[in-house]
């Protein structure tokens, strides 16, 4: 009996395996941003309390999403084995379990904002296939059991069951291989992206607008200092979405609605045909700890958001624009930051190429001076002109602040923590930022001594971070160095430590190293 039970469990695993993988495969073709498994994962992320989320991030770091998906896989496997055993014990019992969990999957799909009717095809297909395969295998297994109990020769029944199981295994392996192929290429969107030809920025007058070109002296020759322009591959990434949203530029559009004179909509080709500008803008994440690396600078190509808002005509009384992503993420940006003349962009290009898929392809927002969570919506699909009193954005309903001006800050890149450097002249270097205010000066100090002015590189613009360097004469021993930025509004980077939540970290980056 126990050997039969093992065969029953294996039948369950094969049936559910083919169903689930087949469902993911179907979703990849029909509705790539919502697959049943990713929908379940995203739904879990949405419903777990913030405390659990923080715990998961603390334990698993950026592997948290992989751990979640792994957990889901284990759960499905356990369920599949159990469904096989149950079905063998009692007709329909296992199929009922499979259908029940399929229904949960469909419910998860329903909870995804980017779902459409075709998104349900995958979970329905998955359940149908799993139920049919389970039924067929368990029937064959029972026939084998009956034949051996009946005392006659059980060989033909046994052979039929084993053929069924091997067939199912082959199908499972083939679907698995196909699914991996689809996943690894993320084919459609990658192809569409490489087919995009970005236009050059519209011609500008002379002198070139601030931030459009890198002036001489903007890059300091210091070994180990942060690059002035962050390579796209190294650019930090923050997504609430479990899988990167897949958006076909041909079907992309951005709608402006809410407190406007007329609703307007713009498509991707239309956007590319407009006079685009190119600016070096430093993005920062509100979660960046002091000395952290959740900040980066890119050359963004895009159309000023204020132009699009002007087409729609903003009505009096509005003070916020709620931008929405295809994945449901929202950001609430003070209207002023989009209309006051700064280079807030509907960006299509990053460092000379179409936006990388992870950074919002085909279109995202980039707003100088504000943390990403209130402004930098990737895969943006809708702008709703509204009021802070009437609407709240994704993170503002989760304990983070409503407005997010970037705090003036700096970090020390060299020497590295724990480095050993020779006594004498020691070069200290790093970057400082005060987006949309501009960095006025950077000061450094050693072992809590007096602040000394560092040499500041030529700024690219007020929206771009600035490298700095200082040469300090240091004697042997353990040393700590700190930096602080001063902005053009007279603001000084604060010394007291403040945690990132709810509106950005504060404090001085302190690096300890050894002078020998
Ligand atoms: N759709 C979407 N847009 C988003 C986010 C997100 O999770 N989903 N994160 C925001 C946050 S918190 C930051 S800091 C920036 C990060 O942009 P990056 O991932 O390109 O660095 O994107 C913003 N835009
Ligand atoms: Mo962020």
Coordinates of C-alpha atoms and ligand atoms in Angstrom, one line a residue:
X1 CA 0.0 0.0 0.0
X2 CA 2.7 2.5 1.0
X3 CA 4.4 1.9 -2.4
X4 CA 1.1 2.7 -4.1
X5 CA 0.8 5.8 -2.0
X6 CA 4.3 6.9 -3.2
X7 CA 3.1 6.4 -6.8
X8 CA 0.0 8.4 -6.0
X9 CA 2.0 11.3 -4.5
X10 CA 4.3 11.3 -7.6
X11 CA 1.2 11.4 -9.8
X12 CA 0.1 14.5 -7.9
X13 CA 3.5 16.1 -8.3
X14 CA 3.6 15.5 -12.0
X15 CA 0.0 16.6 -12.6
X16 CA 0.4 19.9 -10.6
X17 CA 3.9 20.4 -12.0
X18 CA 2.7 20.3 -15.6
X19 CA -0.3 22.5 -14.7
X20 CA 1.6 25.1 -12.9
X21 CA 4.5 25.3 -15.4
X22 CA 2.1 25.2 -18.3
X23 CA 0.1 28.0 -16.7
X24 CA 3.3 30.1 -16.3
X25 CA 4.1 29.4 -19.9
X26 CA 0.7 30.4 -21.1
X27 CA 0.9 33.6 -19.0
X28 CA 4.3 34.5 -20.5
X29 CA 2.6 34.5 -23.9
X30 CA -0.7 36.0 -23.0
X31 CA -0.2 38.3 -20.0
X32 CA 3.5 38.5 -19.2
X33 CA 3.2 41.0 -16.2
X34 CA 0.8 38.7 -14.4
X35 CA 1.6 35.0 -14.1
X36 CA -0.3 32.9 -11.5
X37 CA 2.8 32.3 -9.4
X38 CA 4.0 35.9 -9.5
X39 CA 0.4 37.1 -8.7
X40 CA 0.3 34.9 -5.6
X41 CA 3.7 36.2 -4.5
X42 CA 2.7 39.8 -5.0
X43 CA -0.6 39.2 -3.2
X44 CA 1.4 37.8 -0.3
X45 CA 3.6 40.9 -0.3
X46 CA 0.5 43.1 -0.2
X47 CA -1.2 41.3 2.7
X48 CA 1.7 40.7 5.1
X49 CA 2.1 43.3 7.8
X50 CA 4.9 45.8 7.4
X51 CA 6.7 44.2 10.5
X52 CA 7.0 40.9 8.7
X53 CA 8.2 42.6 5.5
X54 CA 11.0 44.4 7.5
X55 CA 11.9 41.1 9.1
X56 CA 12.2 39.4 5.7
X57 CA 14.3 42.2 4.3
X58 CA 16.6 42.1 7.4
X59 CA 17.0 38.4 7.1
X60 CA 17.2 37.9 3.4
X61 CA 18.1 41.3 2.1
X62 CA 17.7 41.6 -1.7
X63 CA 17.2 37.8 -1.8
X64 CA 13.8 38.3 -0.1
X65 CA 11.9 37.9 -3.4
X66 CA 13.7 34.7 -4.3
X67 CA 13.0 33.3 -0.8
X68 CA 9.3 34.2 -1.2
X69 CA 9.1 32.5 -4.6
X70 CA 11.0 29.5 -3.2
X71 CA 8.6 29.3 -0.3
X72 CA 5.7 29.3 -2.8
X73 CA 7.3 26.5 -4.8
X74 CA 7.8 24.4 -1.7
X75 CA 4.1 25.0 -0.7
X76 CA 2.9 23.9 -4.2
X77 CA 5.1 20.8 -4.1
X78 CA 3.7 19.7 -0.7
X79 CA 0.2 20.4 -1.9
X80 CA 0.8 18.4 -5.1
X81 CA 2.1 15.4 -3.2
X82 CA -0.9 15.5 -0.8
X83 CA -3.4 15.9 -3.7
X84 CA -2.1 12.7 -5.3
X85 CA -2.4 10.7 -2.1
X86 CA -5.9 12.1 -1.5
X87 CA -7.1 11.5 -5.0
X88 CA -5.9 7.9 -4.7
X89 CA -7.7 7.4 -1.4
X90 CA -10.9 9.0 -2.7
X91 CA -12.0 10.0 -6.1
X92 CA -12.3 13.8 -6.5
X93 CA -10.6 14.6 -3.1
X94 CA -7.3 15.5 -4.7
X95 CA -8.9 17.2 -7.7
X96 CA -10.9 19.3 -5.2
X97 CA -7.7 20.4 -3.5
X98 CA -6.1 21.3 -6.8
X99 CA -9.2 23.3 -7.9
X100 CA -9.3 25.1 -4.5
X101 CA -5.7 26.2 -4.8
X102 CA -6.3 27.2 -8.4
X103 CA -9.1 29.4 -7.3
X104 CA -6.8 31.0 -4.8
X105 CA -4.4 31.6 -7.7
X106 CA -7.2 33.2 -9.7
X107 CA -8.1 35.4 -6.8
X108 CA -4.4 36.5 -6.6
X109 CA -4.6 37.3 -10.3
X110 CA -7.7 39.3 -9.6
X111 CA -5.9 41.3 -7.0
X112 CA -3.3 42.5 -9.5
X113 CA -3.9 46.0 -10.9
X114 CA -2.4 45.1 -14.3
X115 CA -4.6 42.0 -14.8
X116 CA -7.0 41.9 -17.6
X117 CA -9.4 39.1 -18.7
X118 CA -6.7 37.2 -20.5
X119 CA -4.7 37.0 -17.2
X120 CA -7.2 34.4 -16.0
X121 CA -6.5 32.1 -18.9
X122 CA -3.3 30.9 -17.2
X123 CA -4.7 29.8 -13.8
X124 CA -7.8 28.2 -15.5
X125 CA -5.5 26.3 -17.9
X126 CA -3.2 25.3 -15.0
X127 CA -6.1 23.8 -13.0
X128 CA -7.7 22.1 -16.0
X129 CA -4.5 20.4 -17.0
X130 CA -3.6 19.4 -13.5
X131 CA -7.0 17.9 -12.8
X132 CA -7.0 15.9 -16.1
X133 CA -3.5 14.5 -15.6
X134 CA -4.2 13.7 -12.0
X135 CA -7.4 11.9 -12.8
X136 CA -5.8 9.9 -15.7
X137 CA -2.8 8.8 -13.6
X138 CA -4.7 7.9 -10.5
X139 CA -7.2 5.9 -12.5
X140 CA -4.3 3.9 -14.1
X141 CA -2.8 3.4 -10.7
X142 CA -6.1 2.0 -9.3
X143 CA -6.4 -0.3 -12.3
X144 CA -3.0 -1.7 -11.5
X145 CA -3.9 -2.1 -7.8
X146 CA -7.2 -3.9 -8.7
X147 CA -5.4 -6.2 -11.1
X148 CA -2.8 -7.2 -8.6
X149 CA -5.4 -7.8 -5.9
X150 CA -7.5 -9.8 -8.3
X151 CA -4.8 -12.4 -8.4
X152 CA -4.5 -12.2 -12.2
X153 CA -1.4 -11.0 -13.9
X154 CA -1.0 -7.3 -13.2
X155 CA 1.7 -6.7 -15.8
X156 CA -0.4 -4.9 -18.5
X157 CA -2.1 -2.6 -15.9
X158 CA 1.3 -1.9 -14.3
X159 CA 2.8 -1.1 -17.6
X160 CA 0.0 1.2 -18.6
X161 CA 0.5 3.2 -15.3
X162 CA 4.2 3.4 -15.7
X163 CA 3.9 4.5 -19.3
X164 CA 1.5 7.2 -18.1
X165 CA 3.9 8.4 -15.4
X166 CA 6.9 8.5 -17.8
X167 CA 4.8 10.3 -20.4
X168 CA 3.8 12.9 -17.8
X169 CA 7.4 13.2 -16.7
X170 CA 8.6 13.9 -20.2
X171 CA 5.8 16.5 -20.7
X172 CA 6.8 18.1 -17.3
X173 CA 10.4 18.3 -18.3
X174 CA 9.5 19.8 -21.8
X175 CA 7.2 22.4 -20.3
X176 CA 9.9 23.2 -17.7
X177 CA 12.5 23.7 -20.4
X178 CA 10.2 25.8 -22.5
X179 CA 9.3 28.0 -19.5
X180 CA 13.0 28.6 -18.6
X181 CA 13.6 29.6 -22.2
X182 CA 10.8 32.1 -22.1
X183 CA 11.9 33.5 -18.8
X184 CA 15.5 33.9 -19.5
X185 CA 15.0 35.8 -22.7
X186 CA 12.0 37.9 -21.5
X187 CA 11.8 37.9 -25.2
X188 CA 9.1 40.1 -26.3
X189 CA 9.9 43.2 -24.4
X190 CA 13.6 42.8 -24.9
X191 CA 13.1 42.7 -28.6
X192 CA 10.8 45.7 -28.6
X193 CA 13.3 47.6 -26.5
X194 CA 16.2 46.9 -28.9
X195 CA 14.0 48.0 -31.8
X196 CA 13.5 51.4 -30.3
X197 CA 15.5 54.2 -32.0
X198 CA 15.8 57.1 -29.6
X199 CA 15.9 60.6 -31.3
X200 CA 18.7 63.0 -30.4
X201 CA 17.7 65.7 -28.0
X202 CA 16.3 68.8 -29.6
X203 CA 18.9 71.4 -30.5
X204 CA 19.6 73.9 -27.8
X205 CA 20.8 77.4 -27.8
X206 CA 24.2 78.5 -26.6
X207 CA 25.3 78.2 -23.9
X208 CA 23.9 74.7 -23.5
X209 CA 21.3 74.5 -20.7
X210 CA 22.6 73.5 -17.3
X211 CA 22.8 69.8 -16.8
X212 CA 22.8 68.9 -20.5
X213 CA 26.5 68.6 -20.8
X214 CA 29.4 67.7 -18.5
X215 CA 31.6 70.7 -18.1
X216 CA 35.4 70.5 -17.8
X217 CA 36.5 69.9 -14.2
X218 CA 33.3 68.0 -13.2
X219 CA 35.2 64.8 -12.8
X220 CA 38.1 64.5 -10.2
X221 CA 40.9 62.2 -10.7
X222 CA 40.6 60.2 -7.5
X223 CA 41.1 56.5 -7.4
X224 CA 38.0 54.8 -6.1
X225 CA 35.7 57.8 -6.2
X226 CA 32.0 57.3 -7.3
X227 CA 31.5 57.7 -11.0
X228 CA 29.9 61.1 -11.9
X229 CA 27.5 59.2 -14.2
X230 CA 26.4 55.8 -12.9
X231 CA 26.5 53.0 -15.5
X232 CA 22.9 51.8 -16.0
X233 CA 23.9 48.3 -14.9
X234 CA 25.2 49.5 -11.6
X235 CA 22.2 51.9 -10.9
X236 CA 20.4 51.0 -7.8
X237 CA 16.9 49.5 -8.2
X238 CA 13.8 49.7 -6.0
X239 CA 10.7 47.9 -7.1
X240 CA 7.6 46.8 -5.2
X241 CA 6.7 44.5 -8.2
X242 CA 7.8 40.9 -7.7
X243 CA 8.5 40.5 -11.4
X244 CA 9.6 43.4 -13.7
X245 CA 6.5 44.7 -15.5
X246 CA 6.6 43.9 -19.2
X247 CA 5.2 46.8 -21.2
X248 CA 4.9 46.8 -25.0
X249 CA 5.8 50.3 -26.2
X250 CA 3.3 49.9 -29.1
X251 CA 0.5 49.5 -26.6
X252 CA 1.8 52.0 -24.0
X253 CA 0.0 55.2 -23.4
X254 CA 0.0 57.8 -20.7
X255 CA -3.3 59.3 -19.7
X256 CA -3.7 62.6 -17.9
X257 CA -6.9 62.9 -15.9
X258 CA -8.4 64.5 -12.8
X259 CA -8.5 68.2 -12.2
X260 CA -7.8 69.2 -15.8
X261 CA -9.6 71.1 -18.4
X262 CA -9.4 68.2 -20.9
X263 CA -8.1 64.7 -20.5
X264 CA -5.2 64.0 -22.8
X265 CA -3.5 60.8 -23.8
X266 CA -0.1 60.3 -25.4
X267 CA 1.5 57.3 -27.1
X268 CA 5.1 56.2 -27.3
X269 CA 5.8 57.2 -30.9
X270 CA 4.1 60.5 -30.3
X271 CA 6.3 61.1 -27.3
X272 CA 9.5 60.3 -29.3
X273 CA 8.5 62.8 -31.9
X274 CA 8.4 65.7 -29.4
X275 CA 11.4 68.0 -28.7
X276 CA 13.2 66.0 -26.0
X277 CA 15.8 67.3 -23.6
X278 CA 18.7 65.5 -22.0
X279 CA 19.8 66.2 -18.4
X280 CA 22.1 64.7 -15.8
X281 CA 19.9 64.2 -12.8
X282 CA 20.8 62.4 -9.5
X283 CA 18.1 60.1 -8.1
X284 CA 18.0 59.2 -4.5
X285 CA 15.9 56.7 -2.5
X286 CA 14.4 57.7 0.8
X287 CA 15.6 54.4 2.2
X288 CA 19.2 55.2 1.6
X289 CA 21.1 55.0 4.9
X290 CA 23.9 57.4 5.6
X291 CA 26.8 56.3 3.5
X292 CA 24.5 53.9 1.5
X293 CA 24.4 53.4 -2.3
X294 CA 20.7 53.9 -3.1
X295 CA 21.5 56.9 -5.1
X296 CA 22.8 57.4 -8.6
X297 CA 23.2 59.8 -11.5
X298 CA 22.1 59.2 -15.1
X299 CA 21.8 61.1 -18.3
X300 CA 18.0 61.1 -18.8
X301 CA 16.4 61.9 -22.1
X302 CA 12.7 63.0 -21.9
X303 CA 10.0 65.4 -22.4
X304 CA 9.2 68.0 -19.7
X305 CA 6.2 66.9 -17.7
X306 CA 5.0 70.5 -17.5
X307 CA 4.4 70.5 -21.2
X308 CA 2.0 67.5 -21.0
X309 CA 0.3 69.1 -18.0
X310 CA -0.1 72.3 -20.0
X311 CA -1.8 70.4 -22.8
X312 CA -4.3 69.1 -20.3
X313 CA -4.7 72.4 -18.5
X314 CA -4.4 72.1 -14.7
X315 CA -7.4 73.4 -12.8
X316 CA -7.1 75.7 -9.8
X317 CA -7.1 73.9 -6.4
X318 CA -4.9 71.0 -7.5
X319 CA -1.6 70.5 -5.6
X320 CA -0.6 67.0 -6.4
X321 CA -0.1 64.7 -9.3
X322 CA -0.7 61.0 -8.5
X323 CA 1.3 59.0 -11.0
X324 CA 0.4 55.4 -11.5
X325 CA 2.5 52.5 -12.8
X326 CA 1.1 49.5 -14.8
X327 CA 2.1 47.5 -11.7
X328 CA -0.2 49.5 -9.4
X329 CA 2.6 51.5 -7.7
X330 CA 1.7 55.1 -7.2
X331 CA 3.6 58.3 -6.3
X332 CA 2.2 61.6 -5.1
X333 CA 4.3 64.5 -6.4
X334 CA 3.7 68.1 -5.4
X335 CA 2.3 69.7 -8.5
X336 CA 4.8 72.5 -8.1
X337 CA 7.8 70.3 -8.6
X338 CA 6.4 69.4 -12.0
X339 CA 5.5 72.9 -13.2
X340 CA 8.0 75.2 -11.6
X341 CA 10.4 75.1 -14.5
X342 CA 12.8 72.4 -13.2
X343 CA 13.7 69.5 -15.5
X344 CA 11.0 67.1 -14.4
X345 CA 10.9 64.6 -17.2
X346 CA 8.8 61.9 -18.8
X347 CA 12.0 59.9 -19.4
X348 CA 12.5 57.5 -22.3
X349 CA 16.3 57.3 -22.3
X350 CA 18.9 56.5 -19.7
X351 CA 22.6 57.1 -20.5
X352 CA 22.0 57.2 -24.2
X353 CA 19.8 54.1 -24.5
X354 CA 16.1 53.3 -24.1
X355 CA 15.3 52.8 -20.4
X356 CA 16.4 49.4 -19.2
X357 CA 13.4 47.3 -18.5
X358 CA 14.2 47.3 -14.8
X359 CA 14.4 51.1 -14.8
X360 CA 10.9 51.6 -16.3
X361 CA 10.8 50.8 -20.0
X362 CA 9.3 52.4 -22.0
X363 CA 8.6 55.5 -19.9
X364 CA 9.2 56.7 -16.3
X365 CA 9.2 59.9 -14.4
X366 CA 12.3 61.7 -13.2
X367 CA 11.9 64.6 -10.9
X368 CA 14.9 66.5 -9.6
X369 CA 15.0 67.3 -5.9
X370 CA 12.5 64.6 -4.7
X371 CA 13.1 61.1 -3.4
X372 CA 12.0 58.4 -5.8
X373 CA 9.1 57.2 -3.8
X374 CA 7.1 60.4 -4.3
X375 CA 8.2 61.0 -7.9
X376 CA 10.1 58.6 -10.0
X377 CA 7.3 56.3 -11.1
X378 CA 8.6 53.6 -13.5
X379 CA 6.4 52.0 -16.2
X380 CA 4.2 55.1 -15.8
X381 CA 0.7 54.8 -17.3
X382 CA -1.4 57.5 -15.7
X383 CA -1.1 61.0 -14.2
X384 CA -4.0 62.1 -12.1
X385 CA -4.0 65.7 -11.2
X386 CA -5.5 65.9 -7.7
X387 CA -5.0 67.2 -4.2
X388 CA -3.0 65.8 -1.2
X389 CA -6.2 66.1 0.7
X390 CA -8.0 63.6 -1.6
X391 CA -5.4 61.0 -2.7
X392 CA -2.6 59.1 -1.1
X393 CA 0.2 57.2 -2.8
X394 CA 1.7 53.7 -2.3
X395 CA 4.3 54.4 0.4
X396 CA 2.4 57.2 2.1
X397 CA -0.2 54.7 3.1
X398 CA 2.6 52.5 4.5
X399 CA 4.1 54.9 7.1
X400 CA 6.3 57.0 4.9
X401 CA 5.9 60.8 4.5
X402 CA 3.7 62.4 2.0
X403 CA 6.3 64.8 0.6
X404 CA 9.8 63.8 0.0
X405 CA 12.3 66.6 -0.7
X406 CA 15.9 65.1 -0.9
X407 CA 18.0 66.0 2.2
X408 CA 21.4 67.6 1.6
X409 CA 23.9 64.8 2.1
X410 CA 27.3 63.4 1.2
X411 CA 29.4 60.3 1.6
X412 CA 33.0 59.3 1.8
X413 CA 34.2 57.0 -1.0
X414 CA 37.9 56.9 -0.2
X415 CA 39.6 55.8 1.9
X416 CA 37.4 52.7 2.2
X417 CA 36.4 51.4 5.6
X418 CA 39.2 49.3 7.1
X419 CA 41.7 50.5 4.5
X420 CA 45.4 50.8 5.3
X421 CA 47.1 53.9 3.9
X422 CA 50.6 55.2 4.3
X423 CA 51.2 58.2 6.7
X424 CA 51.6 61.6 5.0
X425 CA 49.3 63.1 2.5
X426 CA 46.1 61.1 2.4
X427 CA 43.4 61.7 -0.2
X428 CA 39.8 61.7 1.0
X429 CA 37.1 61.8 -1.7
X430 CA 33.5 61.3 -2.3
X431 CA 30.2 62.7 -3.5
X432 CA 27.7 65.3 -2.2
X433 CA 24.2 66.1 -3.3
X434 CA 21.5 68.6 -2.7
X435 CA 19.2 68.1 -5.7
X436 CA 17.6 71.2 -7.0
X437 CA 19.3 73.4 -4.4
X438 CA 22.8 72.7 -5.4
X439 CA 26.0 71.9 -3.5
X440 CA 27.8 75.0 -2.3
X441 CA 30.7 73.3 -0.4
X442 CA 31.9 70.1 1.2
X443 CA 33.9 69.9 4.4
X444 CA 35.8 67.0 5.9
X445 CA 37.2 66.4 9.3
X446 CA 39.4 63.8 10.9
X447 CA 38.8 62.2 14.4
X448 CA 36.1 64.8 15.1
X449 CA 38.6 67.7 14.7
X450 CA 37.9 71.0 12.9
X451 CA 36.0 71.0 9.6
X452 CA 38.2 71.8 6.6
X453 CA 37.0 72.8 3.1
X454 CA 37.4 70.2 0.5
X455 CA 37.9 70.9 -3.2
X456 CA 34.6 70.7 -5.0
X457 CA 34.5 69.6 -8.6
X458 CA 32.8 71.9 -11.2
X459 CA 29.0 71.2 -10.7
X460 CA 27.1 69.8 -13.7
X461 CA 23.9 71.4 -12.4
X462 CA 22.0 71.9 -9.2
X463 CA 20.3 68.6 -9.9
X464 CA 23.5 66.6 -10.1
X465 CA 25.7 65.3 -7.4
X466 CA 29.2 66.7 -7.1
X467 CA 32.5 65.0 -6.4
X468 CA 34.9 66.4 -3.8
X469 CA 38.4 65.7 -2.7
X470 CA 40.7 66.8 0.1
X471 CA 44.3 66.0 0.8
X472 CA 44.9 65.6 4.5
X473 CA 48.2 65.2 6.3
X474 CA 47.7 62.2 8.7
X475 CA 49.9 60.5 11.2
X476 CA 49.9 56.8 11.9
X477 CA 47.0 55.3 13.9
X478 CA 43.4 54.5 13.6
X479 CA 41.6 57.5 12.0
X480 CA 38.0 58.4 11.3
X481 CA 37.0 60.8 8.5
X482 CA 33.6 62.4 8.1
X483 CA 32.2 64.7 5.4
X484 CA 29.4 67.2 5.4
X485 CA 27.7 69.0 2.5
X486 CA 26.5 72.6 2.6
X487 CA 23.8 73.5 0.0
X488 CA 23.2 76.8 -1.8
X489 CA 20.3 77.6 0.5
X490 CA 22.7 77.6 3.5
X491 CA 21.5 74.2 4.6
X492 CA 24.2 72.1 6.3
X493 CA 24.1 68.3 6.4
X494 CA 23.0 67.4 9.9
X495 CA 25.2 65.6 12.4
X496 CA 22.6 63.9 14.5
X497 CA 21.7 60.4 13.3
X498 CA 18.1 60.0 11.9
X499 CA 16.8 56.7 10.5
X500 CA 15.4 56.7 6.9
X501 CA 11.7 56.3 7.8
X502 CA 9.6 58.3 7.3
X503 CA 11.3 61.1 5.3
X504 CA 15.0 60.2 4.7
X505 CA 18.1 59.5 6.8
X506 CA 20.3 62.2 8.4
X507 CA 23.8 62.1 9.9
X508 CA 27.4 62.1 8.9
X509 CA 29.1 59.3 7.0
X510 CA 32.0 58.1 9.2
X511 CA 34.8 56.0 7.7
X512 CA 37.4 54.4 9.9
X513 CA 40.7 53.3 8.5
X514 CA 44.3 52.8 9.5
X515 CA 47.3 55.1 8.7
X516 CA 50.6 53.2 8.9
Ligands
LIG1 N1 6.5 51.3 -10.7 C1 7.4 51.6 -9.7 N2 8.1 52.8 -9.8 C2 9.0 53.1 -8.8 C3 9.2 52.3 -7.7 C4 8.4 51.1 -7.6 O1 8.6 50.3 -6.7 N3 7.6 50.8 -8.7 N4 10.1 52.6 -6.7 C5 10.3 54.1 -6.6 C6 11.4 54.3 -5.7 S1 11.2 54.1 -4.0 C7 12.6 54.8 -6.2 S2 13.8 55.3 -5.1 C8 12.9 54.9 -7.6 C9 14.1 54.0 -8.0 O2 14.3 54.0 -9.3 P1 15.3 53.0 -10.0 O3 14.8 51.6 -9.5 O4 15.3 53.2 -11.4 O5 16.7 53.3 -9.3 O6 11.8 54.4 -8.4 C10 10.6 54.7 -7.9 N5 9.6 54.3 -8.9
LIG2 MO1 13.0 54.8 -2.9

